[in-house]
CSV table of C-alpha atoms and ligand atoms in Angstrom, one decimal:
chain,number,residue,atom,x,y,z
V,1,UNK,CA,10.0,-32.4,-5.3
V,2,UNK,CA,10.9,-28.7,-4.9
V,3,UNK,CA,14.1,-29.0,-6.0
V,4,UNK,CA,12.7,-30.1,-9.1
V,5,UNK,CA,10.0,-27.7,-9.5
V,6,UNK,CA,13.1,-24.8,-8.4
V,7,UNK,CA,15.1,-27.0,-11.3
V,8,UNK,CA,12.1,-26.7,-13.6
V,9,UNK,CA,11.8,-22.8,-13.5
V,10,UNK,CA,15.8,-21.9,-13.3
V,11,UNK,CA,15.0,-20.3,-9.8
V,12,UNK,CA,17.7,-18.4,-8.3
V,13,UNK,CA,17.2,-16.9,-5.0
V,14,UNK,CA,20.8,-15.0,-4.5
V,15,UNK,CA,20.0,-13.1,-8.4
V,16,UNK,CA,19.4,-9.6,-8.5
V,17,UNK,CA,16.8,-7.5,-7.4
V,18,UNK,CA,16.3,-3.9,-9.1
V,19,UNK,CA,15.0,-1.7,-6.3
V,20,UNK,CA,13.3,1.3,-8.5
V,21,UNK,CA,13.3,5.2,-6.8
V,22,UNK,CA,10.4,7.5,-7.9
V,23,UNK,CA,9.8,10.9,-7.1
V,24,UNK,CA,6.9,13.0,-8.5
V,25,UNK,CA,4.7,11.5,-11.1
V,26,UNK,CA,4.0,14.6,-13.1
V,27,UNK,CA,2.5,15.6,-15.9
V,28,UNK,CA,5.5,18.4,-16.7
V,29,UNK,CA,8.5,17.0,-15.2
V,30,UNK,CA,10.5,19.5,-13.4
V,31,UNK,CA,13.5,17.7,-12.4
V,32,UNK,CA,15.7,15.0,-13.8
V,33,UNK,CA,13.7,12.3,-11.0
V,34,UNK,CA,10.4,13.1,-12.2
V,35,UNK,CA,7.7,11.2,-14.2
V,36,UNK,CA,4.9,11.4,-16.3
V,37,UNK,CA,1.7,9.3,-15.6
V,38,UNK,CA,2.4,7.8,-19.2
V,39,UNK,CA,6.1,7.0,-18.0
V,40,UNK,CA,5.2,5.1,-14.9
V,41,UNK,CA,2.5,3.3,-16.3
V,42,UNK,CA,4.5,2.0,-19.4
V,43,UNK,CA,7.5,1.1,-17.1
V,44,UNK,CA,4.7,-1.0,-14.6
V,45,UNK,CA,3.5,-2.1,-17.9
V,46,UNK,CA,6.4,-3.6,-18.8
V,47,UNK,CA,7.8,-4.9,-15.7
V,48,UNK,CA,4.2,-7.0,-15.9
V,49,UNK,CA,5.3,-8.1,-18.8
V,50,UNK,CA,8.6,-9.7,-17.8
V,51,UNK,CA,7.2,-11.5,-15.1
V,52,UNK,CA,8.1,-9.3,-12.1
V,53,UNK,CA,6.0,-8.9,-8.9
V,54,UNK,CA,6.4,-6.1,-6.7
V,55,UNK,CA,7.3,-6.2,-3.0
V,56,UNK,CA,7.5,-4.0,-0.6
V,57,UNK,CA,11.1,-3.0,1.1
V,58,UNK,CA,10.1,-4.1,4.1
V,59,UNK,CA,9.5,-7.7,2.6
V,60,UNK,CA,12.8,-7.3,0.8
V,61,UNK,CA,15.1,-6.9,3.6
V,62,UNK,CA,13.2,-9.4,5.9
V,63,UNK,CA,13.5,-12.0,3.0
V,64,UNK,CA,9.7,-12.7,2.5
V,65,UNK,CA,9.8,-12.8,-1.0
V,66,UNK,CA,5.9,-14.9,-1.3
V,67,UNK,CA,5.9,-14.4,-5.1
V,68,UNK,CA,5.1,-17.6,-7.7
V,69,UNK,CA,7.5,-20.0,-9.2
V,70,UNK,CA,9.3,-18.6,-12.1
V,71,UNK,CA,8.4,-15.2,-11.0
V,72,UNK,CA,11.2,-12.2,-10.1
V,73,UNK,CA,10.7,-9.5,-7.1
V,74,UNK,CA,10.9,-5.8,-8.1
V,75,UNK,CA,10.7,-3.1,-5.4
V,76,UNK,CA,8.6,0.2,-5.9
V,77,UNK,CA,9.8,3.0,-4.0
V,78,UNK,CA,8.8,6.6,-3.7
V,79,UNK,CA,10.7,9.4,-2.2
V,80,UNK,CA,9.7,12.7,-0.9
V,81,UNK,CA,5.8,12.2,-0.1
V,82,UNK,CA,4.5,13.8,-2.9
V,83,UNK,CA,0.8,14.5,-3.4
V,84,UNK,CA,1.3,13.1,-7.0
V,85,UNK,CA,2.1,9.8,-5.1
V,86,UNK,CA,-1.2,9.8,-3.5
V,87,UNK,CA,-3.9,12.0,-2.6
V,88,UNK,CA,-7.7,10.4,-1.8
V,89,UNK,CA,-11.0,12.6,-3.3
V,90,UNK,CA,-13.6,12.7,-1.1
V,91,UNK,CA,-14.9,9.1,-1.1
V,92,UNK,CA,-11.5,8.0,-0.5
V,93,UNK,CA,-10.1,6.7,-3.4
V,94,UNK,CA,-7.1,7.6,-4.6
V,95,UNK,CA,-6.8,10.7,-7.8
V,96,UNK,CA,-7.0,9.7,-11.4
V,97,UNK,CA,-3.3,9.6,-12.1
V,98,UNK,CA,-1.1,9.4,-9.1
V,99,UNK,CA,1.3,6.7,-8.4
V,100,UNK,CA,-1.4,4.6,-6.2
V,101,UNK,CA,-4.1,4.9,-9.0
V,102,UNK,CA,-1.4,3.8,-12.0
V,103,UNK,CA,0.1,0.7,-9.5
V,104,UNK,CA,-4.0,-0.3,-8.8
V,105,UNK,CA,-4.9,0.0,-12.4
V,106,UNK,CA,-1.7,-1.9,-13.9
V,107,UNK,CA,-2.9,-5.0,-11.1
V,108,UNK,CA,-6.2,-5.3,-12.4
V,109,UNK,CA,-5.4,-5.9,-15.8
V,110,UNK,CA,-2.2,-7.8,-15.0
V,111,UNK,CA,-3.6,-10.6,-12.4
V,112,UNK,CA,-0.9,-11.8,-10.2
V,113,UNK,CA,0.9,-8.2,-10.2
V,114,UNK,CA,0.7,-6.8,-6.7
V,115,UNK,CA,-0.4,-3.2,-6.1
V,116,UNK,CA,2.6,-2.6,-3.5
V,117,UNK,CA,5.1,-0.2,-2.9
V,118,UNK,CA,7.1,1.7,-0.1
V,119,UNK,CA,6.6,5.4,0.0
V,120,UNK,CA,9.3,6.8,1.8
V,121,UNK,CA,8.1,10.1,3.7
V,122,UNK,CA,9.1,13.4,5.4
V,123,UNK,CA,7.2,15.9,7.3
V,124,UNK,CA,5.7,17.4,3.5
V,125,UNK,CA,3.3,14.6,4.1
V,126,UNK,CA,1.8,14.6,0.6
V,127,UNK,CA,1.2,17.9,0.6
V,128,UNK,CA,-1.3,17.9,3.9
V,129,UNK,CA,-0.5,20.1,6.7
V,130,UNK,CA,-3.5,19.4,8.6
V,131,UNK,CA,-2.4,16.0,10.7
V,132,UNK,CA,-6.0,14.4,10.1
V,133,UNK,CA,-5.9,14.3,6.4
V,134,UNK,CA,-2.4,12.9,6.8
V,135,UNK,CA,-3.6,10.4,9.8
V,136,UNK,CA,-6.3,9.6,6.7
V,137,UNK,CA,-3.3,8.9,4.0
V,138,UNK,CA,-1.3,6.6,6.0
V,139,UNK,CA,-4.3,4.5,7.0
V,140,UNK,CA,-5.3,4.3,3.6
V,141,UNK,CA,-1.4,2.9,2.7
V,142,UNK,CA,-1.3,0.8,5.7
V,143,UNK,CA,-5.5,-0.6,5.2
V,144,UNK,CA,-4.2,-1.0,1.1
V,145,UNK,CA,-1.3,-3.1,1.7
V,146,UNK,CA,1.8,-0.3,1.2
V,147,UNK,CA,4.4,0.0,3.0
V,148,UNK,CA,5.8,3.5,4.9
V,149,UNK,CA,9.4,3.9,5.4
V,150,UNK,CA,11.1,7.0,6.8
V,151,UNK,CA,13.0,9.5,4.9
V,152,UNK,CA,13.9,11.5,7.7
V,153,UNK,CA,11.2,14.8,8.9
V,154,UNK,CA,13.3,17.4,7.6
V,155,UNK,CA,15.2,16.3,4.7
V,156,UNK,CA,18.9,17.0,5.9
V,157,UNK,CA,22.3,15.2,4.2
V,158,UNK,CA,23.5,13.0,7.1
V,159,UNK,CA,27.0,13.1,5.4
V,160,UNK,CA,29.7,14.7,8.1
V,161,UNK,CA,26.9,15.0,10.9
V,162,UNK,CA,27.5,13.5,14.5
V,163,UNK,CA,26.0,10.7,15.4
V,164,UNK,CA,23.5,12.2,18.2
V,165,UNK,CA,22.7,14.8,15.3
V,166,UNK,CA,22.2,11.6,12.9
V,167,UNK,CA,19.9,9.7,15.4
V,168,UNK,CA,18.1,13.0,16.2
V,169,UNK,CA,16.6,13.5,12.3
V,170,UNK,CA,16.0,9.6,11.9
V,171,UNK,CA,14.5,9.1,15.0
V,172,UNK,CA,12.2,12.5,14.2
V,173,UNK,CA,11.3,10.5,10.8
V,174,UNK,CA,10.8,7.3,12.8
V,175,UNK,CA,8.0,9.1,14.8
V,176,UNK,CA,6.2,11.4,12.3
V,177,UNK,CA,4.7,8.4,11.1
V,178,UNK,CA,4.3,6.3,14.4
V,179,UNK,CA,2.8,9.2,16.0
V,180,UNK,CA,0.0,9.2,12.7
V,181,UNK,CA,-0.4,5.8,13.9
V,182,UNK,CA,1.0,4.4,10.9
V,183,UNK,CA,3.0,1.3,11.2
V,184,UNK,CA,6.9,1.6,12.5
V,185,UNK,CA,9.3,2.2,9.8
V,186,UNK,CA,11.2,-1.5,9.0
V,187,UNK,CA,13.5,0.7,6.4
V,188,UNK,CA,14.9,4.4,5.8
V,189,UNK,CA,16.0,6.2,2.3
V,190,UNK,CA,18.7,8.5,3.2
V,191,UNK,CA,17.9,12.1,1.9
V,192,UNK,CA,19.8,12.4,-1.5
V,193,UNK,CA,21.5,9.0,-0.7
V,194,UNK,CA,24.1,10.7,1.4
V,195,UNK,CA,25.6,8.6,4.0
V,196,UNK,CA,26.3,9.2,7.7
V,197,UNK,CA,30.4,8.7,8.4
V,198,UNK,CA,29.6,5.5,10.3
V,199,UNK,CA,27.0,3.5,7.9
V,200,UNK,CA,25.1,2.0,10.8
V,201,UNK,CA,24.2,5.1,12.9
V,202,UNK,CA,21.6,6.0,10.1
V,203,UNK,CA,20.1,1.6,10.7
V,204,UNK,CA,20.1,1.9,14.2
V,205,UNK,CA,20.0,4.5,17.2
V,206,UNK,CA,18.2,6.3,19.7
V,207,UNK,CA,16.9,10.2,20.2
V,208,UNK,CA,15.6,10.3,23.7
V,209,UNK,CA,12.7,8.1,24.1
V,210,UNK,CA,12.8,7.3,20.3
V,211,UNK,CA,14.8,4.1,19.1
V,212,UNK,CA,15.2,2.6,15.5
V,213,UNK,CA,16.4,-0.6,14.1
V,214,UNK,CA,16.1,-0.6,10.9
V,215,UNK,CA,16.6,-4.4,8.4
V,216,UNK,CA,17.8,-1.9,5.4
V,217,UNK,CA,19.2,1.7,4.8
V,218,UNK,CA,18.5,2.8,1.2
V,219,UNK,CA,21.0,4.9,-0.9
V,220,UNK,CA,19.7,6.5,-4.5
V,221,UNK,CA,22.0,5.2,-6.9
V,222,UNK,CA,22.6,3.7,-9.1
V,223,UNK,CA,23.0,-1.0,-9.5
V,224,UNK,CA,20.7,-3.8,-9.1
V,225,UNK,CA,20.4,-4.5,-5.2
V,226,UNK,CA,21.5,-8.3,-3.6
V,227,UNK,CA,19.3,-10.6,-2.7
V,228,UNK,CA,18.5,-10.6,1.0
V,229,UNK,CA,19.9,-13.9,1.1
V,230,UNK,CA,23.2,-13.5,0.0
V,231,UNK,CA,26.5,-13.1,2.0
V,232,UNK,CA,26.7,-9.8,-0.3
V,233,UNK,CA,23.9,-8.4,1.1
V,234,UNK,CA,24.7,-5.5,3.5
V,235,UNK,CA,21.7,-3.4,4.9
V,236,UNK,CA,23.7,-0.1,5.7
V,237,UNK,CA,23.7,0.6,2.2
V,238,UNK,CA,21.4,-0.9,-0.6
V,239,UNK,CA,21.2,0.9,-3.9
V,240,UNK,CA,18.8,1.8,-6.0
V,241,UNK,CA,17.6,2.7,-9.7
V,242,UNK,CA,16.1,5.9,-10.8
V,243,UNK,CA,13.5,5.4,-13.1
V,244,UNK,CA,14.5,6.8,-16.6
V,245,UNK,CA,15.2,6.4,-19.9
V,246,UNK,CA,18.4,5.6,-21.6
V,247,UNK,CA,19.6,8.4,-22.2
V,248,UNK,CA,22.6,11.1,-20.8
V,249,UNK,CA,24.1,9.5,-17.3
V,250,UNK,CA,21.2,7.2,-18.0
V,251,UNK,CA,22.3,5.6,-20.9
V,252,UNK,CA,23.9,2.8,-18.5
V,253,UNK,CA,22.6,3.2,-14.7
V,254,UNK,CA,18.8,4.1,-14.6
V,255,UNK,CA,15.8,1.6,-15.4
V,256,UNK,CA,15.5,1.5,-18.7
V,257,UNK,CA,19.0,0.3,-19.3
V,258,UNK,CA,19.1,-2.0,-16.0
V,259,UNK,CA,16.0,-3.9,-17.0
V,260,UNK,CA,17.5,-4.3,-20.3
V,261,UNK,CA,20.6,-6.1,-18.8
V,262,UNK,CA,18.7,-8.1,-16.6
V,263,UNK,CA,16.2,-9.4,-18.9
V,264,UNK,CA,19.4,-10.0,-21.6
V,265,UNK,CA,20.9,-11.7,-18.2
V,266,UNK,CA,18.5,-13.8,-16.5
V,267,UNK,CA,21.0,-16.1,-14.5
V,268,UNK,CA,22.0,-12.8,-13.0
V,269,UNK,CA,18.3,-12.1,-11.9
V,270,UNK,CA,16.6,-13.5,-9.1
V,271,UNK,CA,14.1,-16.0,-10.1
V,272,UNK,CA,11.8,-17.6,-7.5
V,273,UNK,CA,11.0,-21.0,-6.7
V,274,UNK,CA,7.6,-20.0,-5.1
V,275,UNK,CA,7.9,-21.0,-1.8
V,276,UNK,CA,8.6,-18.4,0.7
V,277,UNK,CA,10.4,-21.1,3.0
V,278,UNK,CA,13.3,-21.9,0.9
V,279,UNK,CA,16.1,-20.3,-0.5
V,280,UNK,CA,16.5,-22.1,-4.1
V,281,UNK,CA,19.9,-21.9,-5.8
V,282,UNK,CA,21.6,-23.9,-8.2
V,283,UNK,CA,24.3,-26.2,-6.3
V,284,UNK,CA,27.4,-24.1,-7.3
V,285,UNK,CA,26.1,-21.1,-5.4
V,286,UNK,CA,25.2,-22.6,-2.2
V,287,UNK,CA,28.3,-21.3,-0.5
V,288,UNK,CA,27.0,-17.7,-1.1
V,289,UNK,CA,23.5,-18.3,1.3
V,290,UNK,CA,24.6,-16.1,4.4
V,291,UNK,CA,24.4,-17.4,7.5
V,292,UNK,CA,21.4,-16.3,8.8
V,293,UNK,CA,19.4,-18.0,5.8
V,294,UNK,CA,21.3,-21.4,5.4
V,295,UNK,CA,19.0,-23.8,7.1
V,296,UNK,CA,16.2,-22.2,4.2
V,297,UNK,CA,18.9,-22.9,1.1
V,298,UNK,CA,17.4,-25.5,-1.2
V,299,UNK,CA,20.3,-26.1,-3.7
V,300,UNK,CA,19.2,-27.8,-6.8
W,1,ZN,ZN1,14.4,12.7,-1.0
């Protein structure tokens, strides 16, 4: 019976998944990252549109994708902790026009599209020095169902460092946000995608009394990401898609032109079956299920 219903929608769950990187959301964009209000909200407008749910990184690497039949997963990031990403007025919502706002407002008129996102921070904090206002933030992500991944506190290139210098900025991320009590980190962005010299020192390690294990290290270019239940899938480095327009070095490689390809490709693009148990994939394809997943496969 599943297998038919996976048969029914085409579901394939080892397709892509794009993982889109946002910085600011802007009304002058400064930099080649940023976005205007307008921007985001027409690209969340039309991911809607073509059927994609967000989920959170966390839920991508652990392979809970709980979206409906027929449906494909995107993942929202967010780099840098700006303010334009969130900041709450005095009741506590979140400011006309920041990223939170835009995802909450695109939900509500699109039922079924999930207000989620991970907001990978350092120690700018959105813009609050004062540690209660940023104690306020991350309850207000963690209460409203987004997720908090670490970016490292002081925004160093890993590339070339040794490892106890790798584990000592990670594991300084790691505990900016546990010591806000904000949930532990399950992933990390690398600052400007740069890599330590061994991959895995930036997914796992230990400064002192700090330790880390992380399910995904994210990079900040520039392809569609695997699906979690692939044998391609390799947490130490999982790329992502800067949200622009074709145009320039984006004429290919940023999300305009990636969401083009997969919507022109959708046997390339991961399609669910709608239940979070299985891993639904057409019969040819079950020798890619990795290991870890291959009781789940359902092959159809
Ligand atoms: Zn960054």
């Amino acid at each position: 019976m599943n297998a038919a219903r996976a048969k029914a929608v085409k579901a394939n769950e080892l397709g892509q998944i794009p993982v889109l990187m946002y910085h600011r959301i802007v009304e002058k964009p400064g930099t080649q990252d940023d976005r205007t209000p307008l921007q985001f909200r027409t690209e969340l407008e039309r991911l809607a549109k073509e059927n994609y749910v967000p989920i959170t990184a966390a839920e991508y690497v652990t392979g809970k994708i709980d979206i409906p039949a027929g449906k494909h997963p995107v993942v929202l990031t967010f780099d840098d902790s700006s303010p334009s990403q969130v900041t709450l007025a005095n009741d506590g919502t979140p400011m006309p026009n920041t990223a939170v706002a835009i995802m909450r407002e695109v939900a509500a008129k699109h039922p079924g599209f999930r207000p989620v996102g991970t907001f990978y921070v350092t120690r700018d904090m959105f813009g609050k020095p004062d540690k209660i206002e940023q104690a306020q933030i991350i309850t207000w992500l963690k209460t409203n169902g987004f997720d908090i991944g670490n970016h490292t506190k002081d925004h160093l290139s890993l590339s070339g460092k040794p490892q106890n210098q790798v584990a000592a900025e990670v594991a300084a991320g790691h505990q900016l946000i546990t010591a806000l009590d904000g949930p532990a980190p399950v992933t990390i962005a690398l600052p400007y995608g740069n890599q330590p010299r061994t991959k895995a020192w930036a997914l796992k390690g230990k400064d002192g009394a700090v330790a880390y294990d992380y399910g995904g290290v994210f990079l900040a270019g520039y392809t569609p990401a695997y699906s979690p239940y692939s044998k391609e899938f390799d947490p130490v480095g999982i790329p992502r898609i800067r949200s622009m327009d074709k145009k320039g070095d984006c004429m290919k490689f940023c999300s305009t032109a990636w969401l083009d390809w997969l919507q022109a490709n959708p046997t390339e693009r991961y399609t669910s079956d709608g239940d979070v148990r299985s891993v639904a994939v057409p019969k040819f394809q079950q020798p890619m299920v990795s290991a870890k997943f291959a009781k789940r496969a359902l092959p159809y």
